[in-house]
Amino acid sequence: MAKKKVRIVPLGGLGEVGKNMMSIEYGENILIVDTGIMFPENDMLGIDYIIPDFRYLLDKRDKVRGIVITHGHEDHTGAIRHVLEEIEAPIYATRLTRGLLEVKLSRGGMLKNIDINTVQAGEQVQIGPFGIEFFHVCHSIPDGVGLGITTPAGLVVHSGDYKFDHTPVDGWPTDFGKLAEFGARGVLALLADSTNADKPGWTPSEALIDPALDEVFTNAKGRILIGTFASLISRMQQVAKVVSRHGRVMAFVGTSMIENAKMAGKLGYIDLPKKSIVTLDQALTMPPSKVVLMCTGTQGEPSSILGRLSTGTHRSLEIQPGDTVVLSSHPIPGNEEMIHRTINRLFQRGAHVIYEAIAPVHVSGHASQEEMKFLLQLVRPEYLIPIHGELRHLKQHATLAREIGIPGERIAVVENGTVIEFQDGKMKVGQRVPGGYVFVDGSGVGDIGPRVMREREALARDGFVAVHLSFDPTGKVLRGEPQLVSKGFVFVRDAEELFEHARNIIRDIVSSKGEDDLESRIEGDLSKFFYAQTKRRPMVFVFTSKTR
Amino acid sequence: MAKKKVRIVPLGGLGEVGKNMMSIEYGENILIVDTGIMFPENDMLGIDYIIPDFRYLLDKRDKVRGIVITHGHEDHTGAIRHVLEEIEAPIYATRLTRGLLEVKLSRGGMLKNIDINTVQAGEQVQIGPFGIEFFHVCHSIPDGVGLGITTPAGLVVHSGDYKFDHTPVDGWPTDFGKLAEFGARGVLALLADSTNADKPGWTPSEALIDPALDEVFTNAKGRILIGTFASLISRMQQVAKVVSRHGRVMAFVGTSMIENAKMAGKLGYIDLPKKSIVTLDQALTMPPSKVVLMCTGTQGEPSSILGRLSTGTHRSLEIQPGDTVVLSSHPIPGNEEMIHRTINRLFQRGAHVIYEAIAPVHVSGHASQEEMKFLLQLVRPEYLIPIHGELRHLKQHATLAREIGIPGERIAVVENGTVIEFQDGKMKVGQRVPGGYVFVDGSGVGDIGPRVMREREALARDGFVAVHLSFDPTGKVLRGEPQLVSKGFVFVRDAEELFEHARNIIRDIVSSKGEDDLESRIEGDLSKFFYAQTKRRPMVFVFTSKTR
């Protein structure tokens, strides 16, 4: 019986939003589900993105039988390159997800030697001891799947990112029948998306956006610029339909937008009528009332298309009075300020800006509370592991589950790195393995830790002062003036008096003291002096040299 | 006729949220309305707060006849000290606002020599050529007023921060009658709060919170901690009532909370029954089911009470399983991440956390769209100047006004520093005066500008490397090893190889080159080298010294 132990180890996506990754293990076999990244928070200074800490898998890398990717969003795919650098295993993904993975891997020059298997919803694939049934789920990207994983310990259902949309853009609703069939068969554990666990009711259908866009198109006299994520393939389709209905043409702006549209069109996931698609250059020669531009930048990123338009720094495109800009998106928490700034700047340049608060030009891709309860009722799992969300979302998901009768002890609200074991139909929450943040900064992966972050915080807050002293051969008499360099502390041109005073302090210390502890004495006294004068605490450090 | 020209010059609060300040001028007479601060955004590194740029007033300081403060919130009062340091003029405020100003000024040791006049809603005061009628408005603090300002050019109405609450905590609704009377009298211009211009409908009454708090109290088995702003005096009253109803006692935690409660109690603005108020020390000896603690920290500030409780760093108080924490507040945009982190950490420590998304434990203090339209219909101004809001809010306020029939050319959507002139019943939007941000950092006011901010940004992103070189008397031969100090760039202990390589580059440059441009050559080459190796761009700078 001991052999029938299945371990589930979340390495990402539990207690946070993003970098979703999970390890499911039986004996000498490991299945990885998703390899996502997470975007840095405002106080993660200088960090490009964050990947899961999968050190735990490194000494078991030869046991990994496969990597299943549930859909093509960055928070589920973005770390694939980092994982493949360490772990050699075949990837399983649906056609569109595969296409998006290939775009990503080919940019890194990693496409050859990679084994990717195309699967489709409704299909069953055996990966080692795991029988995987892929079932379709609606989300804000087509071709997303959830997983029914038959393990030796029982059936484990993974929801992926899902919503219950009865009128999705691609006409393909979530596979309720399959979920009910799992429920009838008997589900040991459900791992289910918790992202919107604090949103009451049902998430509106994508179809809600159509009339809102229609109204925008009816009222707009000039050009229409629509901002969204480059991966929001469904939104491209919705916009293309409205464009045709209103006799306009559309151009995609920005590399990722163009590449993704091309790929999704080629694979048949969106239908873009040839006569309504033009290039940006063509669009710029046409009357504004005929033109729609689809671009990135809904999160206020300064280097995105909308970001550059808002500051007037795009190479070939400029906001003109009469433009209507639509932000078809929801702020990722932490980005609100930058988004609002972008909106204000677009207004300043004469555009009319329509965003979520003004009109329903965006809906969430994730299930809300009533859908989450519905999923639980369909699947009727013995155990629930809330996934994909901050701790507050997981807790709220657990509250919902208790409300519909799942006993609290059958719900595991855990964070990344917590080993959950299933054996003889029982769940055990076990030890912790590493499951934290791995910062990617430039070409460095994981080398930036708390110490460097603290230095960046201190430098960001008050800058630094570097002091350079030359001594004569006795090491006791200064040669020349103390040199001071300061950045991020004060406006140097106005602070000559402050620095002259600082030089006097240094000279006093040098003349009254021997060499002992000179540097730390100067650092200490200057820190105190600068704080007394400015109520700021720059880093202070001293270099000394001695002539021989 | 030229004498009848009135100028309105917004110095804060237009095109931004916070640091509200306005100058209203007639001939040789100036009236200041509000002197607020604004809190720094996430990329304003190291800045403590922001005050209005009132340089424009400095050469006219002897013309300022009075400073009217509409209510006691920081975004209307916080810069009073900075303004009084430059401008000597009597202050006019209601009793509670005066009390809060006195607390603030006495902390700065500025209370003596300050002339504060207590006014009350319903009263009329003549300040130079301006006849000011104070009228009561509901807001999330008691004793707020709006202003009817009779100027030689006509009647100007300033809404203050307001909402139309029919069941306010203090039972004192906004003075609709006065607004209607202004409308009947004929209003030249309305300056009206735009904060919630993108919120449809009516802002719910404060009374909505009572049943939500009742439910929390009914369900909570252990202690209840309620977080809110220390200036949200009305919320203190609401909590005190629920505390009595449920037979608990309450303690205020934190200096600002205790001081404000004491002051508001003394002035009679809140009624705190003696037997239900205890000190924190007393509360800690009582059964958890009897205790309510009211504290600060709803914006995720690490040094606030809730912030310290979430990280387990409060001196005398600790979260215990069974605690219920209520965040009775709304996130200030930009604070979402820190707030969510605090919530997650409180959950981690075993508390149950209830926040706005989970239950209606907070309502806004500002009018929503229907109230804004109602105000316009009551006051029926000839001209509208939307105030208090980012540009997007001002624009949306203008849209609402046009919808109810105010012609677009009678609405001035302008940003800080735009001079608006009224003469012969006509509005003219004139030139710009300074109206930007003045950063306060430590004891420095306005000395931190774009250059220092850019340095802080660069240091925050990638840190720096400082190089120190000693030369022999020829200035061509290095004495000893190049010394390198680096902070915020790489984890130095793991980067010895990188720095050794850098030292080789320096030695090569020194041996192949003369003294000319040596420093900038080394800075350039090292920058390139570090970028190639790490894809990071630390600041690099070089000190040199030469023995004599």
Coordinates of N, CA and C in Angstrom, one line a residue, chain A residues 15 40-46 198 200 333-338 340-341 343-344 347-348 352 355 357-358 390-393 395-396 399 415 441-445 447-448 451-452 455-456 459-464 466-470 478-480 483-491 493 533-536 539 541 543-548, chain B residues 15 40-46 198 200 333-338 340-341 343-344 347-348 352 355 357-358 390-393 395-396 399 415 441-445 447-448 451-452 455-456 459-464 466-470 478-480 483-491 493 533-536 539 541 543-548:
Chain A
G15 N -0.5 31.1 -2.7 CA -0.1 32.2 -1.8 C 0.4 33.4 -2.6
P40 N 7.4 41.5 -11.1 CA 7.9 42.0 -9.8 C 6.9 43.0 -9.2
E41 N 6.8 43.1 -7.9 CA 6.1 44.1 -7.2 C 6.9 45.4 -7.2
N42 N 6.2 46.5 -6.8 CA 6.9 47.8 -6.8 C 8.1 47.9 -6.0
D43 N 8.2 47.1 -4.9 CA 9.4 47.2 -4.1 C 10.5 46.2 -4.5
M44 N 10.3 45.4 -5.5 CA 11.3 44.5 -6.0 C 12.2 45.2 -7.0
L45 N 13.0 46.1 -6.5 CA 13.7 47.1 -7.3 C 14.7 46.4 -8.3
G46 N 14.5 46.8 -9.6 CA 15.4 46.3 -10.6 C 15.2 44.9 -11.1
D198 N -12.6 36.5 -4.0 CA -13.3 37.5 -3.3 C -14.3 38.3 -4.2
P200 N -17.9 38.4 -5.7 CA -19.2 37.7 -5.6 C -19.8 37.4 -7.0
P333 N -2.8 44.3 -9.8 CA -2.5 45.1 -8.6 C -1.1 45.6 -8.5
G334 N -0.9 46.8 -8.2 CA 0.4 47.4 -8.1 C 0.7 48.3 -9.3
N335 N -0.1 48.1 -10.4 CA 0.2 48.9 -11.6 C -0.8 50.1 -11.7
E336 N -1.6 50.2 -10.7 CA -2.7 51.3 -10.9 C -2.1 52.7 -11.1
E337 N -1.1 53.0 -10.3 CA -0.6 54.4 -10.5 C -0.1 54.6 -11.9
M338 N 0.7 53.7 -12.4 CA 1.3 53.9 -13.8 C 0.2 53.9 -14.8
H340 N -3.0 54.9 -14.3 CA -3.7 56.2 -14.2 C -2.8 57.3 -14.8
R341 N -1.5 57.2 -14.6 CA -0.7 58.2 -15.2 C -0.7 58.2 -16.7
I343 N -3.2 57.1 -18.6 CA -4.6 57.6 -18.9 C -4.6 59.1 -18.9
N344 N -4.0 59.7 -17.8 CA -4.0 61.2 -17.7 C -3.2 61.8 -18.8
F347 N -5.1 61.7 -22.1 CA -6.1 62.8 -22.0 C -5.4 64.2 -22.4
Q348 N -4.3 64.4 -21.7 CA -3.5 65.6 -21.9 C -3.2 65.9 -23.4
H352 N -9.6 60.9 -26.1 CA -10.7 60.5 -25.2 C -10.3 59.1 -24.8
Y355 N -11.9 53.4 -20.1 CA -11.3 52.3 -19.4 C -12.4 51.6 -18.6
A357 N -13.5 51.4 -15.7 CA -14.4 52.2 -14.7 C -15.4 52.9 -15.5
I358 N -15.2 53.3 -16.7 CA -16.1 54.1 -17.5 C -17.1 53.3 -18.3
E390 N -3.3 34.7 -4.0 CA -2.7 35.0 -2.7 C -3.4 34.3 -1.6
L391 N -2.7 34.3 -0.4 CA -3.3 33.5 0.7 C -4.7 33.9 1.0
R392 N -5.0 35.3 0.9 CA -6.4 35.7 1.2 C -7.4 35.1 0.2
H393 N -6.9 34.8 -1.1 CA -7.8 34.2 -2.0 C -8.0 32.7 -1.7
K395 N -7.8 31.4 1.3 CA -8.6 31.3 2.5 C -10.1 31.5 2.1
Q396 N -10.3 32.5 1.2 CA -11.7 32.8 0.8 C -12.3 31.6 0.0
T399 N -13.4 29.2 2.5 CA -14.6 29.6 3.1 C -15.8 29.2 2.2
E415 N 0.8 27.1 1.3 CA 1.6 27.9 0.4 C 2.7 27.1 -0.3
D441 N 17.3 39.0 -12.9 CA 17.7 40.4 -13.1 C 18.8 40.4 -14.1
G442 N 18.5 40.9 -15.3 CA 19.4 40.8 -16.4 C 19.7 39.3 -16.7
S443 N 21.0 38.9 -16.8 CA 21.3 37.5 -17.0 C 21.4 36.7 -15.7
G444 N 21.2 37.4 -14.6 CA 21.4 36.7 -13.4 C 20.1 36.0 -12.9
V445 N 20.1 34.8 -12.6 CA 18.9 34.1 -12.1 C 19.2 33.6 -10.7
D447 N 20.6 35.2 -8.2 CA 21.8 35.7 -7.5 C 21.4 36.9 -6.6
I448 N 20.3 37.6 -6.9 CA 19.9 38.7 -6.1 C 19.1 38.2 -5.0
R451 N 20.0 40.7 0.7 CA 21.1 41.6 1.0 C 21.2 42.7 -0.1
V452 N 21.2 42.3 -1.4 CA 21.3 43.2 -2.5 C 20.1 44.0 -2.5
E455 N 20.3 46.8 -0.1 CA 21.1 47.8 -0.6 C 20.4 48.7 -1.6
R456 N 19.7 48.1 -2.5 CA 19.0 48.9 -3.5 C 17.9 49.8 -2.8
L459 N 19.7 52.7 -1.2 CA 20.2 53.6 -2.2 C 19.0 54.4 -2.9
A460 N 17.9 53.7 -3.1 CA 16.7 54.3 -3.7 C 16.2 55.4 -2.8
R461 N 16.3 55.2 -1.4 CA 15.7 56.1 -0.5 C 16.5 57.3 -0.3
D462 N 17.8 57.2 -0.1 CA 18.7 58.3 0.2 C 20.0 58.4 -0.5
G463 N 20.3 57.5 -1.5 CA 21.5 57.6 -2.2 C 22.7 57.3 -1.4
F464 N 23.9 57.8 -1.8 CA 25.1 57.5 -1.1 C 26.1 58.6 -1.2
A466 N 30.4 58.8 -1.3 CA 31.6 58.0 -1.2 C 32.7 59.0 -1.0
V467 N 33.6 58.7 0.0 CA 34.7 59.6 0.4 C 36.0 58.9 0.0
H468 N 36.9 59.7 -0.6 CA 38.2 59.2 -1.0 C 39.3 60.0 -0.3
L469 N 40.2 59.3 0.4 CA 41.3 60.0 1.2 C 42.6 59.5 0.7
S470 N 43.6 60.4 0.5 CA 45.0 60.0 0.3 C 45.8 60.4 1.5
L478 N 46.9 63.8 5.8 CA 46.1 63.8 4.5 C 46.9 64.5 3.4
R479 N 46.9 63.9 2.3 CA 47.5 64.5 1.1 C 46.3 65.1 0.2
G480 N 46.3 66.3 0.1 CA 45.2 66.9 -0.7 C 43.9 66.9 0.0
Q483 N 38.1 63.8 -1.3 CA 37.2 63.8 -2.4 C 35.9 63.2 -2.0
L484 N 34.8 63.9 -2.3 CA 33.4 63.3 -2.1 C 32.6 63.2 -3.3
V485 N 32.1 62.0 -3.5 CA 31.1 61.8 -4.6 C 29.8 61.4 -4.0
S486 N 28.7 62.0 -4.5 CA 27.4 61.7 -4.0 C 26.4 61.6 -5.1
K487 N 25.5 60.6 -5.0 CA 24.4 60.4 -6.0 C 23.2 60.1 -5.3
G488 N 22.1 60.6 -5.7 CA 20.8 60.3 -5.1 C 20.5 60.8 -3.7
F489 N 21.4 61.7 -3.3 CA 21.3 62.2 -1.9 C 20.8 63.6 -1.8
V490 N 21.6 64.5 -2.4 CA 21.2 65.9 -2.5 C 21.5 66.4 -3.9
F491 N 21.0 67.6 -4.3 CA 21.4 68.2 -5.5 C 22.8 68.8 -5.3
R493 N 25.0 70.6 -6.7 CA 25.3 72.0 -7.0 C 24.9 72.9 -5.9
Q533 N 21.8 67.2 9.5 CA 21.6 68.3 8.5 C 20.4 68.2 7.6
T534 N 20.1 66.9 7.2 CA 19.2 66.7 6.1 C 18.0 65.8 6.5
K535 N 18.1 65.1 7.7 CA 17.2 64.1 8.0 C 17.1 63.0 7.0
R536 N 18.2 62.7 6.3 CA 18.3 61.6 5.3 C 19.5 60.7 5.7
M539 N 24.0 56.1 2.3 CA 25.1 55.1 2.6 C 26.4 56.0 2.5
F541 N 30.6 55.6 2.5 CA 31.7 54.7 2.7 C 33.0 55.4 2.2
F543 N 37.1 55.3 1.1 CA 38.3 54.6 0.5 C 39.5 55.4 1.1
T544 N 40.6 54.7 1.4 CA 41.8 55.4 1.7 C 42.9 54.8 0.9
S545 N 43.9 55.6 0.7 CA 45.2 55.1 0.1 C 46.3 55.8 0.7
K546 N 47.4 55.1 0.7 CA 48.6 55.6 1.4 C 49.7 55.6 0.4
T547 N 50.5 56.7 0.3 CA 51.7 56.6 -0.6 C 52.7 55.8 0.1
R548 N 53.6 55.1 -0.7 CA 54.6 54.3 -0.1 C 55.9 55.0 0.1
Chain B
G15 N -5.8 67.8 -11.4 CA -4.9 66.9 -12.2 C -4.2 65.9 -11.3
P40 N 3.6 60.3 -1.7 CA 4.4 60.0 -2.9 C 3.9 58.7 -3.6
E41 N 4.1 58.7 -4.9 CA 3.8 57.5 -5.7 C 4.9 56.5 -5.5
N42 N 4.7 55.3 -6.0 CA 5.7 54.3 -5.8 C 7.1 54.6 -6.4
D43 N 7.1 55.4 -7.5 CA 8.4 55.7 -8.1 C 9.0 57.0 -7.6
M44 N 8.4 57.6 -6.6 CA 9.0 58.8 -6.1 C 9.9 58.4 -4.9
L45 N 11.0 57.8 -5.2 CA 11.8 57.1 -4.3 C 12.3 58.0 -3.1
G46 N 12.1 57.6 -1.9 CA 12.7 58.2 -0.8 C 11.9 59.5 -0.4
D198 N -15.6 58.8 -11.8 CA -15.9 57.6 -12.6 C -16.6 56.6 -11.9
P200 N -20.3 55.3 -10.9 CA -21.7 55.5 -11.2 C -22.5 55.6 -9.9
P333 N -4.8 54.4 -4.4 CA -4.2 53.7 -5.6 C -2.6 53.7 -5.4
G334 N -2.0 52.6 -5.7 CA -0.6 52.5 -5.5 C -0.2 51.7 -4.3
N335 N -1.2 51.6 -3.3 CA -0.9 50.9 -2.1 C -1.4 49.5 -2.1
E336 N -2.1 49.1 -3.2 CA -2.7 47.7 -3.2 C -1.8 46.6 -2.8
E337 N -0.6 46.6 -3.4 CA 0.3 45.5 -3.2 C 0.7 45.4 -1.7
M338 N 1.0 46.5 -1.1 CA 1.4 46.5 0.3 C 0.2 46.1 1.2
H340 N -2.3 44.2 0.3 CA -2.6 42.7 0.1 C -1.5 41.9 0.9
R341 N -0.3 42.4 0.8 CA 0.7 41.7 1.6 C 0.4 41.7 3.1
I343 N -2.5 41.9 4.5 CA -3.6 41.0 4.7 C -3.2 39.5 4.7
N344 N -2.3 39.2 3.7 CA -1.9 37.8 3.6 C -1.1 37.4 4.9
F347 N -3.3 36.8 7.8 CA -3.9 35.4 7.6 C -2.9 34.4 8.1
Q348 N -1.6 34.6 7.6 CA -0.6 33.6 8.0 C -0.4 33.5 9.5
H352 N -8.4 36.1 11.1 CA -9.4 36.1 10.0 C -9.4 37.6 9.6
Y355 N -12.0 42.6 4.6 CA -11.7 43.8 4.0 C -12.8 44.2 3.0
A357 N -13.4 44.1 -0.1 CA -13.9 43.1 -1.1 C -14.8 42.0 -0.5
I358 N -14.6 41.7 0.8 CA -15.3 40.6 1.4 C -16.6 41.1 2.1
E390 N -7.5 63.5 -10.5 CA -6.6 63.4 -11.7 C -7.3 63.9 -12.9
L391 N -6.5 64.2 -13.9 CA -7.1 64.7 -15.2 C -8.3 63.9 -15.6
R392 N -8.2 62.5 -15.5 CA -9.3 61.7 -16.0 C -10.5 61.9 -15.2
H393 N -10.4 62.3 -13.9 CA -11.6 62.6 -13.1 C -12.2 63.9 -13.5
K395 N -12.0 65.3 -16.4 CA -12.6 65.1 -17.7 C -13.9 64.5 -17.6
Q396 N -14.0 63.5 -16.7 CA -15.2 62.7 -16.6 C -16.3 63.6 -15.9
T399 N -17.7 65.7 -18.5 CA -18.7 64.9 -19.3 C -20.0 64.9 -18.7
E415 N -5.2 72.2 -15.3 CA -4.4 71.6 -14.3 C -3.8 72.7 -13.4
D441 N 11.7 65.7 1.6 CA 12.5 64.5 1.9 C 13.4 64.9 3.1
G442 N 13.1 64.3 4.2 CA 13.8 64.7 5.4 C 13.5 66.1 5.7
S443 N 14.6 66.9 6.0 CA 14.3 68.3 6.2 C 14.4 69.1 5.0
G444 N 14.6 68.5 3.8 CA 14.7 69.3 2.6 C 13.4 69.4 1.9
V445 N 13.1 70.7 1.6 CA 11.8 71.0 0.9 C 12.2 71.5 -0.5
D447 N 14.4 70.5 -2.6 CA 15.8 70.4 -3.2 C 15.9 69.2 -4.0
I448 N 15.1 68.2 -3.9 CA 15.2 67.0 -4.7 C 14.4 67.3 -6.0
R451 N 16.9 65.4 -11.4 CA 18.3 64.8 -11.5 C 18.5 63.8 -10.4
V452 N 18.3 64.2 -9.1 CA 18.5 63.3 -8.0 C 17.5 62.1 -8.1
E455 N 19.0 59.7 -10.4 CA 20.1 58.9 -9.8 C 19.5 57.8 -8.9
R456 N 18.5 58.2 -8.1 CA 17.9 57.2 -7.2 C 17.3 56.0 -8.0
L459 N 20.2 53.9 -9.2 CA 20.8 53.1 -8.1 C 19.8 52.0 -7.7
A460 N 18.5 52.3 -7.7 CA 17.5 51.3 -7.2 C 17.5 50.1 -8.2
R461 N 17.7 50.4 -9.5 CA 17.6 49.4 -10.5 C 18.8 48.5 -10.5
D462 N 20.0 49.1 -10.5 CA 21.2 48.2 -10.7 C 22.3 48.6 -9.7
G463 N 22.2 49.5 -8.8 CA 23.2 49.7 -7.8 C 24.4 50.5 -8.5
F464 N 25.6 50.4 -7.8 CA 26.7 51.1 -8.4 C 28.0 50.3 -8.1
A466 N 32.0 51.5 -7.3 CA 33.0 52.6 -7.2 C 34.4 52.0 -7.2
V467 N 35.2 52.7 -8.0 CA 36.6 52.2 -8.2 C 37.6 53.3 -7.6
H468 N 38.6 52.8 -7.0 CA 39.5 53.7 -6.3 C 40.9 53.3 -6.8
L469 N 41.6 54.2 -7.4 CA 43.0 53.9 -8.0 C 44.0 54.9 -7.3
S470 N 45.2 54.3 -6.9 CA 46.3 55.1 -6.5 C 47.4 55.0 -7.5
L478 N 50.2 52.2 -11.5 CA 49.3 52.0 -10.4 C 50.1 51.6 -9.2
R479 N 49.7 52.1 -8.0 CA 50.2 51.7 -6.7 C 49.2 50.8 -6.1
G480 N 49.5 49.5 -5.9 CA 48.6 48.6 -5.3 C 47.5 48.2 -6.2
Q483 N 40.9 49.3 -6.0 CA 39.9 48.9 -5.0 C 38.5 49.1 -5.6
L484 N 37.6 48.1 -5.4 CA 36.2 48.2 -5.9 C 35.3 48.0 -4.8
V485 N 34.3 48.9 -4.7 CA 33.2 48.8 -3.8 C 31.9 48.8 -4.6
S486 N 31.0 47.8 -4.3 CA 29.8 47.8 -5.0 C 28.6 47.5 -4.1
K487 N 27.5 48.2 -4.3 CA 26.3 48.0 -3.5 C 25.1 47.9 -4.5
G488 N 24.2 47.0 -4.2 CA 23.0 46.9 -5.0 C 23.1 46.4 -6.4
F489 N 24.3 45.8 -6.7 CA 24.6 45.4 -8.1 C 24.6 43.9 -8.2
V490 N 25.5 43.2 -7.5 CA 25.6 41.8 -7.4 C 25.8 41.4 -6.0
F491 N 25.6 40.1 -5.7 CA 26.0 39.7 -4.3 C 27.5 39.5 -4.3
R493 N 29.9 38.5 -2.5 CA 30.6 37.3 -2.1 C 30.7 36.3 -3.3
Q533 N 28.4 41.1 -19.0 CA 28.4 39.9 -18.1 C 27.1 39.7 -17.4
T534 N 26.4 40.7 -17.1 CA 25.3 40.6 -16.2 C 23.9 41.1 -16.8
K535 N 24.0 41.8 -17.9 CA 22.8 42.5 -18.5 C 22.3 43.5 -17.4
R536 N 23.1 44.1 -16.6 CA 22.7 45.1 -15.7 C 23.6 46.3 -15.9
M539 N 25.7 52.1 -11.9 CA 26.5 53.4 -12.1 C 28.0 53.0 -11.8
F541 N 31.8 54.7 -11.1 CA 32.6 55.9 -11.1 C 34.0 55.7 -10.5
F543 N 37.6 57.1 -8.7 CA 38.4 58.0 -7.9 C 39.9 57.7 -8.2
T544 N 40.7 58.8 -8.4 CA 42.1 58.5 -8.6 C 42.8 59.4 -7.6
S545 N 44.0 58.9 -7.1 CA 44.9 59.8 -6.4 C 46.3 59.5 -6.8
K546 N 47.1 60.5 -6.6 CA 48.5 60.5 -7.1 C 49.4 60.8 -5.9
T547 N 50.4 60.1 -5.7 CA 51.3 60.5 -4.6 C 52.2 61.7 -5.2
R548 N 52.6 62.5 -4.2 CA 53.3 63.7 -4.7 C 54.8 63.4 -4.6

